[in-house]
Coordinates of C-alpha atoms in Angstrom, one line a residue:
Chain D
X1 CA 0.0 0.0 0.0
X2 CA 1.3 3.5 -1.3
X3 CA 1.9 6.2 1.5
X4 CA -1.2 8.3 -0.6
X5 CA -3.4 5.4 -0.1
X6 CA -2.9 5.0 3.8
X7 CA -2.6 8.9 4.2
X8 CA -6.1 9.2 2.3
X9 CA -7.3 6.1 5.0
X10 CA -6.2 7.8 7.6
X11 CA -8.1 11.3 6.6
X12 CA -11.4 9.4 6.0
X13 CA -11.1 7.3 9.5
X14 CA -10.0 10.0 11.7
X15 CA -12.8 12.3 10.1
X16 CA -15.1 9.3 10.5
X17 CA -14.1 9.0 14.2
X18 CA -14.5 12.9 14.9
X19 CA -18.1 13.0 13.0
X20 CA -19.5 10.2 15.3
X21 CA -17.7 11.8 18.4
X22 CA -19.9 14.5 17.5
X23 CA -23.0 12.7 16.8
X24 CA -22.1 11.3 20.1
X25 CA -22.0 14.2 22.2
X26 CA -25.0 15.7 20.4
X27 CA -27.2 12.3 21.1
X28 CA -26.0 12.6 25.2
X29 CA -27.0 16.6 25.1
X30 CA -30.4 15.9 23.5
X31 CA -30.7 12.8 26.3
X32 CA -30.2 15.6 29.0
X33 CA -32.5 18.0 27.4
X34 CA -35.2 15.4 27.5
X35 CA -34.5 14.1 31.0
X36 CA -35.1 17.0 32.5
X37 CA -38.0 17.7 30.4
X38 CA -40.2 17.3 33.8
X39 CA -38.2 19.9 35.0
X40 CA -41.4 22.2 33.1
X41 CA -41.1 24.8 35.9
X42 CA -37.7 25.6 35.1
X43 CA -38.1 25.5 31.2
X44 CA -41.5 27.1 30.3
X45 CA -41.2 30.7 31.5
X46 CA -37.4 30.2 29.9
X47 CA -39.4 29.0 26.9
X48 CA -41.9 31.9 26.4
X49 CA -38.9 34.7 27.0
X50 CA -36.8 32.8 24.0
X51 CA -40.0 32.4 21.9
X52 CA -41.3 36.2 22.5
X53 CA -37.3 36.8 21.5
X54 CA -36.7 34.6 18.4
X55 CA -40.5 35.8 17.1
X56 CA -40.8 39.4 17.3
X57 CA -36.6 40.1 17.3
X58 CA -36.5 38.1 13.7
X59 CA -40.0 38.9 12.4
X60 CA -38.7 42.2 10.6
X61 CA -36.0 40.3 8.5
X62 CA -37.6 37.4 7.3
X63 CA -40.5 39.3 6.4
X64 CA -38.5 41.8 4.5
X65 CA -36.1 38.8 3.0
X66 CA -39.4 36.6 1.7
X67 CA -41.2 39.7 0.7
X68 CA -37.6 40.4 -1.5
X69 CA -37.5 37.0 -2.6
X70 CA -41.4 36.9 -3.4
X71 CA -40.9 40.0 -5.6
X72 CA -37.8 38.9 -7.2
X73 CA -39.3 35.6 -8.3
X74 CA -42.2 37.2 -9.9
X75 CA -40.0 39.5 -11.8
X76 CA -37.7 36.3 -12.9
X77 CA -40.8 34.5 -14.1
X78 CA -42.0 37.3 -16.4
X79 CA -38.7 37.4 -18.3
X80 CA -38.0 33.7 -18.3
X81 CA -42.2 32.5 -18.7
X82 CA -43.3 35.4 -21.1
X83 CA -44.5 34.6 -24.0
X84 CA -43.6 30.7 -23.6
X85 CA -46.8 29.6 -21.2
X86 CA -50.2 31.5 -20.5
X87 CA -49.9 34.4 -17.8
X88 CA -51.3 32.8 -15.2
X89 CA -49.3 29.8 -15.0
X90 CA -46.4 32.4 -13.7
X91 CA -48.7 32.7 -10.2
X92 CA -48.7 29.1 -10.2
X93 CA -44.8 29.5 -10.1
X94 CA -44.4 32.2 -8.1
X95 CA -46.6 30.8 -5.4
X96 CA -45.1 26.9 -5.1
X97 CA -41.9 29.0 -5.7
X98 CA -42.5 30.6 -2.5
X99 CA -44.2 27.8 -0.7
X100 CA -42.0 25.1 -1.2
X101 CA -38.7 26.3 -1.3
X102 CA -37.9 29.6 -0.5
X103 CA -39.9 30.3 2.6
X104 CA -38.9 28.2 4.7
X105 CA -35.3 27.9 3.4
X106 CA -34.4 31.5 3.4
X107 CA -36.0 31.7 6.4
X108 CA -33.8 28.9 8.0
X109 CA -30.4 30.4 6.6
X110 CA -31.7 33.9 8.1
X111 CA -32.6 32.1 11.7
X112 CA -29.1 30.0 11.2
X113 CA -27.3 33.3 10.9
X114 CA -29.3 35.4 13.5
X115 CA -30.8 32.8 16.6
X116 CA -27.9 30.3 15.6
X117 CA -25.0 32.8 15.9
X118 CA -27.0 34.3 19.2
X119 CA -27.1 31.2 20.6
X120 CA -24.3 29.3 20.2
X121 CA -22.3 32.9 21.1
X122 CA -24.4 33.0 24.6
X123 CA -23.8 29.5 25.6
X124 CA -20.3 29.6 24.7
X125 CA -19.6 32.6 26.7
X126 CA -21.3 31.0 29.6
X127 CA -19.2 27.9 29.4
X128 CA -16.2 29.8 29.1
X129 CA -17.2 32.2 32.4
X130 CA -17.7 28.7 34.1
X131 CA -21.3 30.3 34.6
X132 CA -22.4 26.8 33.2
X133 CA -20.2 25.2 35.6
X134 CA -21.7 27.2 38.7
X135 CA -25.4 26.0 37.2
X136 CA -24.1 22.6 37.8
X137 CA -22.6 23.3 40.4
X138 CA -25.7 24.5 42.5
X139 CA -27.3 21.3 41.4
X140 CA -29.6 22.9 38.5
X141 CA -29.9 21.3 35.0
X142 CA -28.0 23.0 31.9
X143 CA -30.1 21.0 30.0
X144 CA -33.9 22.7 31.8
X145 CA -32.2 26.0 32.1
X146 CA -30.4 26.6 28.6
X147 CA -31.1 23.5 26.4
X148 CA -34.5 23.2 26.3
X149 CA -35.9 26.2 26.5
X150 CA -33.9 27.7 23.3
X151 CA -34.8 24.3 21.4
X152 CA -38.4 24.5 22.1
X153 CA -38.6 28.1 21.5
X154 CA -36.7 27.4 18.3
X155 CA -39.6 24.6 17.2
X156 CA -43.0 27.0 18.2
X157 CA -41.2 29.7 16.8
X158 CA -39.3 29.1 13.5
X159 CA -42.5 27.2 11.7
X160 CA -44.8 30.2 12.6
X161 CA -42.1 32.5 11.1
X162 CA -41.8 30.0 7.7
X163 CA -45.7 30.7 7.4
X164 CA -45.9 34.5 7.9
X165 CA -43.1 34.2 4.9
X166 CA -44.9 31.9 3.1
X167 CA -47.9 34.7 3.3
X168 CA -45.5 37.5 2.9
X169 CA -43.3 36.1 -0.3
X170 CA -46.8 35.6 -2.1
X171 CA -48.0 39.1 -0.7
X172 CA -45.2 40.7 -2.4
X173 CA -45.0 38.2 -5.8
X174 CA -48.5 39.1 -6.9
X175 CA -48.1 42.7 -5.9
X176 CA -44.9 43.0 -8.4
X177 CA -46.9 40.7 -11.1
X178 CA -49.8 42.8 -10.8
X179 CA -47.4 45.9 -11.4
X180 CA -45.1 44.5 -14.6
X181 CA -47.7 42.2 -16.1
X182 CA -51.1 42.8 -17.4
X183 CA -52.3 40.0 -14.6
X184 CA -56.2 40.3 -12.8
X185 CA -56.5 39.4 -9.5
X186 CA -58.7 36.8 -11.0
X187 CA -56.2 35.3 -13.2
X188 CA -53.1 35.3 -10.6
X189 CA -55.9 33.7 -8.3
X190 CA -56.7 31.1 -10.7
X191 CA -53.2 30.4 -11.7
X192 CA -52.1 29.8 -8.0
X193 CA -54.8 27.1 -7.2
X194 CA -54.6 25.3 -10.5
X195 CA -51.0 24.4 -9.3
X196 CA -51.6 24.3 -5.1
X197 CA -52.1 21.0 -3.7
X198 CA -53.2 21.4 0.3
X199 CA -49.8 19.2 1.0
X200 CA -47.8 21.8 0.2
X201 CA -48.5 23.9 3.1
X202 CA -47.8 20.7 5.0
X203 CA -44.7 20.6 3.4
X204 CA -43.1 24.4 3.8
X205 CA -44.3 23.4 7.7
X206 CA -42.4 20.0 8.1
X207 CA -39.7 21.7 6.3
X208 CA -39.8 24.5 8.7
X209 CA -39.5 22.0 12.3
X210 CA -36.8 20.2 10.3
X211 CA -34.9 23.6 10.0
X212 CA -35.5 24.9 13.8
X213 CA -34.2 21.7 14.8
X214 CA -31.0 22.0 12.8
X215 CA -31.1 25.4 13.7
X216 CA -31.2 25.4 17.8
X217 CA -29.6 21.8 18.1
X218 CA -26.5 22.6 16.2
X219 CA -26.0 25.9 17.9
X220 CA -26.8 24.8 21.9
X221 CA -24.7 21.9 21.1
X222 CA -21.7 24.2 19.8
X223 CA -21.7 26.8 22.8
X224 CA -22.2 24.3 25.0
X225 CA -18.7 22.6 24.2
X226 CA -16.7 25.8 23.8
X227 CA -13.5 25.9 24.9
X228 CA -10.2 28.1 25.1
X229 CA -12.0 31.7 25.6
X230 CA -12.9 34.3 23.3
X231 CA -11.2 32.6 20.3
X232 CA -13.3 29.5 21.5
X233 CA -16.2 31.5 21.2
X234 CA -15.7 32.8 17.9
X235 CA -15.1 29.3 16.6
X236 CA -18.2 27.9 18.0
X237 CA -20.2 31.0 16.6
X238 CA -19.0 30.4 13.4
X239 CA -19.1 26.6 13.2
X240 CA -22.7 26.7 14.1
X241 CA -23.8 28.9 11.6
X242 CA -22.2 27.0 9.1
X243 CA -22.9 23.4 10.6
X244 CA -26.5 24.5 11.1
X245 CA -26.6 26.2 7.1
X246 CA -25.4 23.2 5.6
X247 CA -27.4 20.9 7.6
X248 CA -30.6 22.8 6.4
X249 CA -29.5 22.4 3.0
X250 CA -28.7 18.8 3.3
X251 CA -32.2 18.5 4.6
X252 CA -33.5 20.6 2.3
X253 CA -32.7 18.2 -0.8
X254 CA -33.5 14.8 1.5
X255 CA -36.7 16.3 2.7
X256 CA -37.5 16.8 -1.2
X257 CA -36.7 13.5 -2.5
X258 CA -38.5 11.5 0.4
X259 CA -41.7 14.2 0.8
X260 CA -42.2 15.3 -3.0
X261 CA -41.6 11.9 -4.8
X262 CA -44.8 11.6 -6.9
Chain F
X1 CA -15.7 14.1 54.9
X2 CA -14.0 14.0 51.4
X3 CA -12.0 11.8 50.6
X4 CA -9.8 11.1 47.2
X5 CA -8.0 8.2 46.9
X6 CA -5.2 7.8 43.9
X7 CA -7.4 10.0 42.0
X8 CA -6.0 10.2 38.1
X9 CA -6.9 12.7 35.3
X10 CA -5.5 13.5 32.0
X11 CA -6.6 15.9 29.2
X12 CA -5.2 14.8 26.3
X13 CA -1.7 14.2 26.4
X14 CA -1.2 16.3 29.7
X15 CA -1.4 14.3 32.9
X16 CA -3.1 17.0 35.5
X17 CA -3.5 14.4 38.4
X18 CA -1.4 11.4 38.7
X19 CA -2.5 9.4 42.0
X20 CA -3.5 12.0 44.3
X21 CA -4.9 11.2 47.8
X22 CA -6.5 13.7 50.6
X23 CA -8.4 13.6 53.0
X24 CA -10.7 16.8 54.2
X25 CA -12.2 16.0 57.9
X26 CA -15.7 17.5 59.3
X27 CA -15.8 21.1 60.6
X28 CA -12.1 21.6 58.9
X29 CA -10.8 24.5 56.7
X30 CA -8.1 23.2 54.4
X31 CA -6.1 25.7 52.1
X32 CA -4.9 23.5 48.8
X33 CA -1.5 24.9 47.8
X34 CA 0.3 24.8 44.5
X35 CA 1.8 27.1 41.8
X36 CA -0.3 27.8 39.1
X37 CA -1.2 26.1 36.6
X38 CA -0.9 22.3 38.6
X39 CA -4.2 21.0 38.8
X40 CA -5.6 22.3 41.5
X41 CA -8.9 23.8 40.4
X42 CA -9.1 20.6 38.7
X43 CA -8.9 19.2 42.3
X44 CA -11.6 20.6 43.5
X45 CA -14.1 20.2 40.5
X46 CA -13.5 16.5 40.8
X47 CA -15.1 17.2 44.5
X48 CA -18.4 18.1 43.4
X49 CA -18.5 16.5 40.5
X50 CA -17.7 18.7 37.7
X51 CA -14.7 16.9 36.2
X52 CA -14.6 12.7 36.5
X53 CA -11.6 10.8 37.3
X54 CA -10.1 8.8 34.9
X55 CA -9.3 6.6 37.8
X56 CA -9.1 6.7 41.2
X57 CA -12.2 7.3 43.5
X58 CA -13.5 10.6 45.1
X59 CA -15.5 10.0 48.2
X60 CA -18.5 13.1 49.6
X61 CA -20.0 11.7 52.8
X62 CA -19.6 8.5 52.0
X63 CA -20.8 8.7 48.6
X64 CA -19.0 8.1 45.3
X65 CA -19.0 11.2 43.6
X66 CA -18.1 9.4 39.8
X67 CA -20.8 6.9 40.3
X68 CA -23.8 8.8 41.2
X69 CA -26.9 9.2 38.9
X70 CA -27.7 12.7 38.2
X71 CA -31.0 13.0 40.6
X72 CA -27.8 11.5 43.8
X73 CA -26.0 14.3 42.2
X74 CA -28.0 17.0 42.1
X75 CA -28.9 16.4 46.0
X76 CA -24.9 16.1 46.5
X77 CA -24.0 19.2 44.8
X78 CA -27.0 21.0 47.1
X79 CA -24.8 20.3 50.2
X80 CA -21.9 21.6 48.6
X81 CA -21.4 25.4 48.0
X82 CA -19.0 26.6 45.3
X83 CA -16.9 30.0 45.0
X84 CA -15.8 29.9 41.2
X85 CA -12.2 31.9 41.1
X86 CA -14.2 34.2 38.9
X87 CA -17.1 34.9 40.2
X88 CA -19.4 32.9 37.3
X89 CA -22.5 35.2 38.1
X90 CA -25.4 35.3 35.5
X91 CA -24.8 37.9 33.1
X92 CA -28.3 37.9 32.7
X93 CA -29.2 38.2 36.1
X94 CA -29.1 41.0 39.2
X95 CA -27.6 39.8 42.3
X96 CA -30.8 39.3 43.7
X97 CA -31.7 36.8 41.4
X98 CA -27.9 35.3 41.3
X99 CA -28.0 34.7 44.8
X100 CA -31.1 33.4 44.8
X101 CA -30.3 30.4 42.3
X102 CA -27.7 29.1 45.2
X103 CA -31.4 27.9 47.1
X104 CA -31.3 24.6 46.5
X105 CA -34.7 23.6 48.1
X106 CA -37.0 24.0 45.2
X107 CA -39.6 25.0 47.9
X108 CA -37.8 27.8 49.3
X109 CA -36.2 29.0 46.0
X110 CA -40.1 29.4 45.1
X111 CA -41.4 31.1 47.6
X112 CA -40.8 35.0 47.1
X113 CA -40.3 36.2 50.9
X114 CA -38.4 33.6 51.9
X115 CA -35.6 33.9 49.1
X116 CA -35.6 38.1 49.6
X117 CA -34.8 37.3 53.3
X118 CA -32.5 34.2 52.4
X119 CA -30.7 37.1 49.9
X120 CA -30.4 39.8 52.4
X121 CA -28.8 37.9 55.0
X122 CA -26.3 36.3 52.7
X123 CA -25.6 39.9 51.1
X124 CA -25.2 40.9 54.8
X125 CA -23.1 37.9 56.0
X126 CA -20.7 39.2 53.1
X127 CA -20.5 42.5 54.1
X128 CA -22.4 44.1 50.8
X129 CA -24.8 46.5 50.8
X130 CA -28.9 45.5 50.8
X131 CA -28.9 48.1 47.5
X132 CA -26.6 46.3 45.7
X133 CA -29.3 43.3 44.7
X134 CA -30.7 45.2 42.0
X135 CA -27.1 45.7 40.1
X136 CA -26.2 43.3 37.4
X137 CA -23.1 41.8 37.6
X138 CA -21.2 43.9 35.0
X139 CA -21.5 47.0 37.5
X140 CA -19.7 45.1 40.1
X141 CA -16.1 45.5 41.2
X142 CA -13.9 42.6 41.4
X143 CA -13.9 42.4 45.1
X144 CA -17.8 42.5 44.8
X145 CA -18.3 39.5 42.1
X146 CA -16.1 37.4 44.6
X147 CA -18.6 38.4 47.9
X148 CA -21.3 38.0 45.7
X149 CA -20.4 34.6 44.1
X150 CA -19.8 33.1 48.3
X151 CA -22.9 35.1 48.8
X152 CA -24.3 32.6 45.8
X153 CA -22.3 29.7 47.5
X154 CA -23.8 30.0 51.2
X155 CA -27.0 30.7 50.4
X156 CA -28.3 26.9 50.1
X157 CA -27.0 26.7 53.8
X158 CA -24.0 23.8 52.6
X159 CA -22.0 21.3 54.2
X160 CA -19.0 22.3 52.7
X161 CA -17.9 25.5 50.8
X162 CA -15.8 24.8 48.3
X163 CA -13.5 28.2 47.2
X164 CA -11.5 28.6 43.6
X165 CA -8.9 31.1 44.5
X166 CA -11.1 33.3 46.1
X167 CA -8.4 35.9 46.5
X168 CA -6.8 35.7 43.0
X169 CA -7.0 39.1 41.0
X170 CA -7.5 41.0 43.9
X171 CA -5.3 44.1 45.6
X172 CA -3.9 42.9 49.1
X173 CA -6.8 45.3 51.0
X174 CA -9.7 43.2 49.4
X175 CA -7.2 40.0 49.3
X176 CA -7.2 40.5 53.3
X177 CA -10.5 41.4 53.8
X178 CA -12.0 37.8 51.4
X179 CA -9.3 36.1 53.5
X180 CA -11.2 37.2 56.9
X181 CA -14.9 36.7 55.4
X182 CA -13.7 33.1 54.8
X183 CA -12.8 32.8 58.2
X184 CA -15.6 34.6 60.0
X185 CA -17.9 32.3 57.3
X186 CA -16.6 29.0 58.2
X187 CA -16.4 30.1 62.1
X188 CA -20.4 31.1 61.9
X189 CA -21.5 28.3 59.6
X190 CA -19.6 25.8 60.5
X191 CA -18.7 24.3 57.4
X192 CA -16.1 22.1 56.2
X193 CA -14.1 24.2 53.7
X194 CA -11.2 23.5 51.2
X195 CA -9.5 26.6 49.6
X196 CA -7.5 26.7 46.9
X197 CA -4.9 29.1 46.8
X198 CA -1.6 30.3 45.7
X199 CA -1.5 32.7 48.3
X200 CA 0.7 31.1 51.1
X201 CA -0.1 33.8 53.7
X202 CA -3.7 33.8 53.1
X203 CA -4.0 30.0 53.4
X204 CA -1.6 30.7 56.7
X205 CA -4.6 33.0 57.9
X206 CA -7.5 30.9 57.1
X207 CA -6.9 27.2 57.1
X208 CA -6.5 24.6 59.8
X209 CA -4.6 22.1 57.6
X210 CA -2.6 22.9 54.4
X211 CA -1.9 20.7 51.2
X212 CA 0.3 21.2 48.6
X213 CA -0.3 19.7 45.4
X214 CA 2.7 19.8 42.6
X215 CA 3.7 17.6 39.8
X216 CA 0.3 16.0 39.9
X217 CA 0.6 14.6 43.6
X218 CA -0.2 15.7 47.3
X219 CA 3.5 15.8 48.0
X220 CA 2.6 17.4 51.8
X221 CA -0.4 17.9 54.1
X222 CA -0.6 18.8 58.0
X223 CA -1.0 21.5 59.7
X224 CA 1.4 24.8 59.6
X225 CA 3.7 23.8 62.2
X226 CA 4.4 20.7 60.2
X227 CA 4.6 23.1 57.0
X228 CA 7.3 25.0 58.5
X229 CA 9.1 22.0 59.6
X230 CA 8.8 20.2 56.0
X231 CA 11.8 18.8 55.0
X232 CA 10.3 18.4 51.7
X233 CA 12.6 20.5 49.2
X234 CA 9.0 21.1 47.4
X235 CA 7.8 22.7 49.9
X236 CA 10.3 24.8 51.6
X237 CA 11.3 26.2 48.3
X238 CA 7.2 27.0 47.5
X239 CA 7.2 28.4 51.2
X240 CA 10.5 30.5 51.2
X241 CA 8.8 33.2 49.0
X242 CA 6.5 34.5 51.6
X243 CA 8.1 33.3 54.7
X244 CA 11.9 34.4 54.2
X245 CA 12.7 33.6 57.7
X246 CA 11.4 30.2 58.8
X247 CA 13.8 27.9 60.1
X248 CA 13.2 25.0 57.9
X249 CA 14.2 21.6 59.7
X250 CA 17.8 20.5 58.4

């Protein structure tokens, strides 16, 4: 065996090793979490302060980013559907458009960046202040106190954001298609139910707990195992934005392949 | 009474505790010794739990610490009070409420009158100010952190008060006046205390029994007499720093 060959081995087993390690550590957080689940003293009131946070502190963005996006894929659809299919189809388009994909996905990559970055910077900076240590310490549960609350919050939360997107990307498409196109009310109506199927809201929602879990998982999980101080911090910030992006990509295709397989 | 026995730890390829073995009796204030950097915070977090051994056992009142479940460990940890060297106050949260989180019995915790009058006394107990509960942490001095974080630690009336370099950052005025609270405390509760400390003359002031932990080991514990008559090249040369003049025994 070449010294290429075993160096290549060696990549994919020690990167093997480390992504179960993780896995690992993740599994025994979430097993916390839901041990001291009876612990609902502790956790709601912690609950309704994150969701009141994550709710009204990230309504302004995603409604502004889905009301962009529903614009922008109205405007897209006239130049590339013009001509090519009757008008109406292109509410048809603009609405599953919005529905299906980029509600809740642009809405996940917001969260990822804003409640994902918040969170993961907040625990991190607790662990490294041993503030997370003195919880323990006066026998209270991290997970009742930090974990659940944010996770919870995160799965009320995030799929009642995905919807007021949903409403707000197809607010904003058929007020720029009304604007550009010679389109009724009638017609964009009638172009948007000839294409809905009652699933599909289903779908933008299953899509959306998906996301908050990615979201709030990945991010308590990185701040909780922060280490070396500030810089520690930083990398855990970062690495759960990312981690938690990628994951809701990843998801993003899976969920379509096993969910919108005709 | 705490016991370790051949307690080992490692993190990575850094071997922190290799074998160490002490003994902390009832009603006893013991200052752990030891340059910086050796282990001995780890020490103490393997008391209440914090940090497992990789071998070795770790003994609270009879109860191994590495082998409770967490319910065995939560009631544990309520009879211990800890002093983190730092503080590790909520950010989030006034002193009030900081102080209040050390009141282990849910009941009492819950009930509103109670904890204000559990506060106040602990706030009083530590010399601060009743108008200071309403100031978040980041307002606080140094000095005031520390008081409020033993403040924190006493609160849930413990068997044993645990204290991270409760003097460590501090100028010699507010060094001196922790080093008296400590005393007073363990005097008026009458708790079983372990300090850890690099401050020889502190620990000299507070503690009935010192230990001094270097290289990974307990390499000498007894009481001060028997620290100034160490033979024990470790110590006198950790000793000679603050006590110039002591006649080690030849």
């Amino acid at each position: 065996m070449d010294a290429q060959t075993l160096d290549l081995r060696r990549f994919v087993g020690r990167w093997t090793l480390n992504a179960l390690s993780h896995v690992g550590r993740i599994s025994l957080l979430m097993l916390d979490a839901i041990r001291s689940l009876s612990e609902w003293r502790v956790w709601f009131p912690r609950t309704m302060t994150e969701a009141w946070n994550i709710g009204v502190g990230s309504l302004f963005i995603v409604l502004l980013i889905s009301g962009f996006a529903g614009a922008v894929t109205a405007l897209q659809a006239r130049y590339q559907f013009t001509g090519t299919i009757p008008i109406y189809f292109l509410a048809g388009v603009v609405v599953e458009s919005i529905v299906l994909e980029l509600g809740p996905v642009l809405t996940g990559l917001v969260l990822a960046g804003r409640i994902g970055a918040r969170y993961a910077a907040e625990l991190g900076t607790m662990r490294v202040t041993e503030q997370i240590d003195a919880l323990e310490s006066l026998g209270r549960s991290p997970g009742s106190h930090l974990i659940v609350p944010r996770v919870l919050a995160g799965f009320i939360m995030i799929p009642v954001l995905v919807i007021l997107a949903d409403v707000m990307g197809i607010f904003a498409g058929w007020f720029s298609m009304t604007m550009v196109l010679p389109i009724s009310n009638e017609d964009f109506t009638y172009g948007a139910r000839s294409f809905w199927r009652p699933f599909d809201a289903t779908y933008s929602v299953i899509k959306a707990f998906f996301f908050a879990g990615s979201i709030t998982i990945v991010a308590c999980y990185m701040g909780f195992n922060t280490q070396q101080g500030a810089e520690g911090v930083g990398r855990a910030t970062t690495g759960a934005v990312v981690s938690s992006s990628v994951l809701i990509l990843l998801l993003d295709v899976l969920l379509a392949n096993l969910l919108l397989s005709t | 009474m705490i016991m370790l026995r051949d307690v080992h730890k490692r993190f990575g390829s850094q071997t922190v505790l290799d074998g160490v073995n002490l003994d902390v009796q009832e009603g006893e204030t013991l200052a752990l010794l030891g340059p910086s950097g050796t282990g001995k915070s780890v020490l103490l977090k393997h008391i209440i739990g914090l940090i497992r051994p990789d071998s070795g056992t770790v003994v609270v009142d009879d109860e191994h610490v590495g082998k409770l479940k967490r319910k065995q460990l939560a009631a544990l940890r309520s009879r211990i009070g800890y002093v983190f060297q730092n503080g590790a106050l909520f950010d989030s949260m006034n002193v009030l409420e900081n102080v209040r989180l050390g009141i282990t019995d849910g009941d009492k915790y819950r009930n509103d009158e109670y904890a204000t009058q559990r506060v106040a006394e602990c706030l009083k107990l530590v010399n601060l100010a009743p108008e200071v509960v309403a100031k978040f942490p980041a307002e606080l001095s140094g000095g005031m952190r520390k008081r409020v974080g033993i403040a924190r630690a006493i609160a849930g009336s413990p068997k044993y008060l645990l204290y991270d370099e409760p003097t460590s950052g501090l100028d010699p005025v507010n060094a001196d006046v922790i080093d008296s609270l400590v005393k007073r405390l363990d005097n008026e509760l009458g708790v079983t205390s372990v300090m850890v400390t690099h401050d020889v003359r502190g620990a000299f002031r507070t503690a009935d029994r010192l230990a001094l932990l270097t290289g990974g080991k307990i390499v000498q514990q007894g009481s001060q007499e028997e620290f100034l008559k160490s033979r024990n090249p470790k110590v006198q040369e950790f000793l000679e720093r603050d006590f110039p003049d002591a006649t080690f025994a030849a």
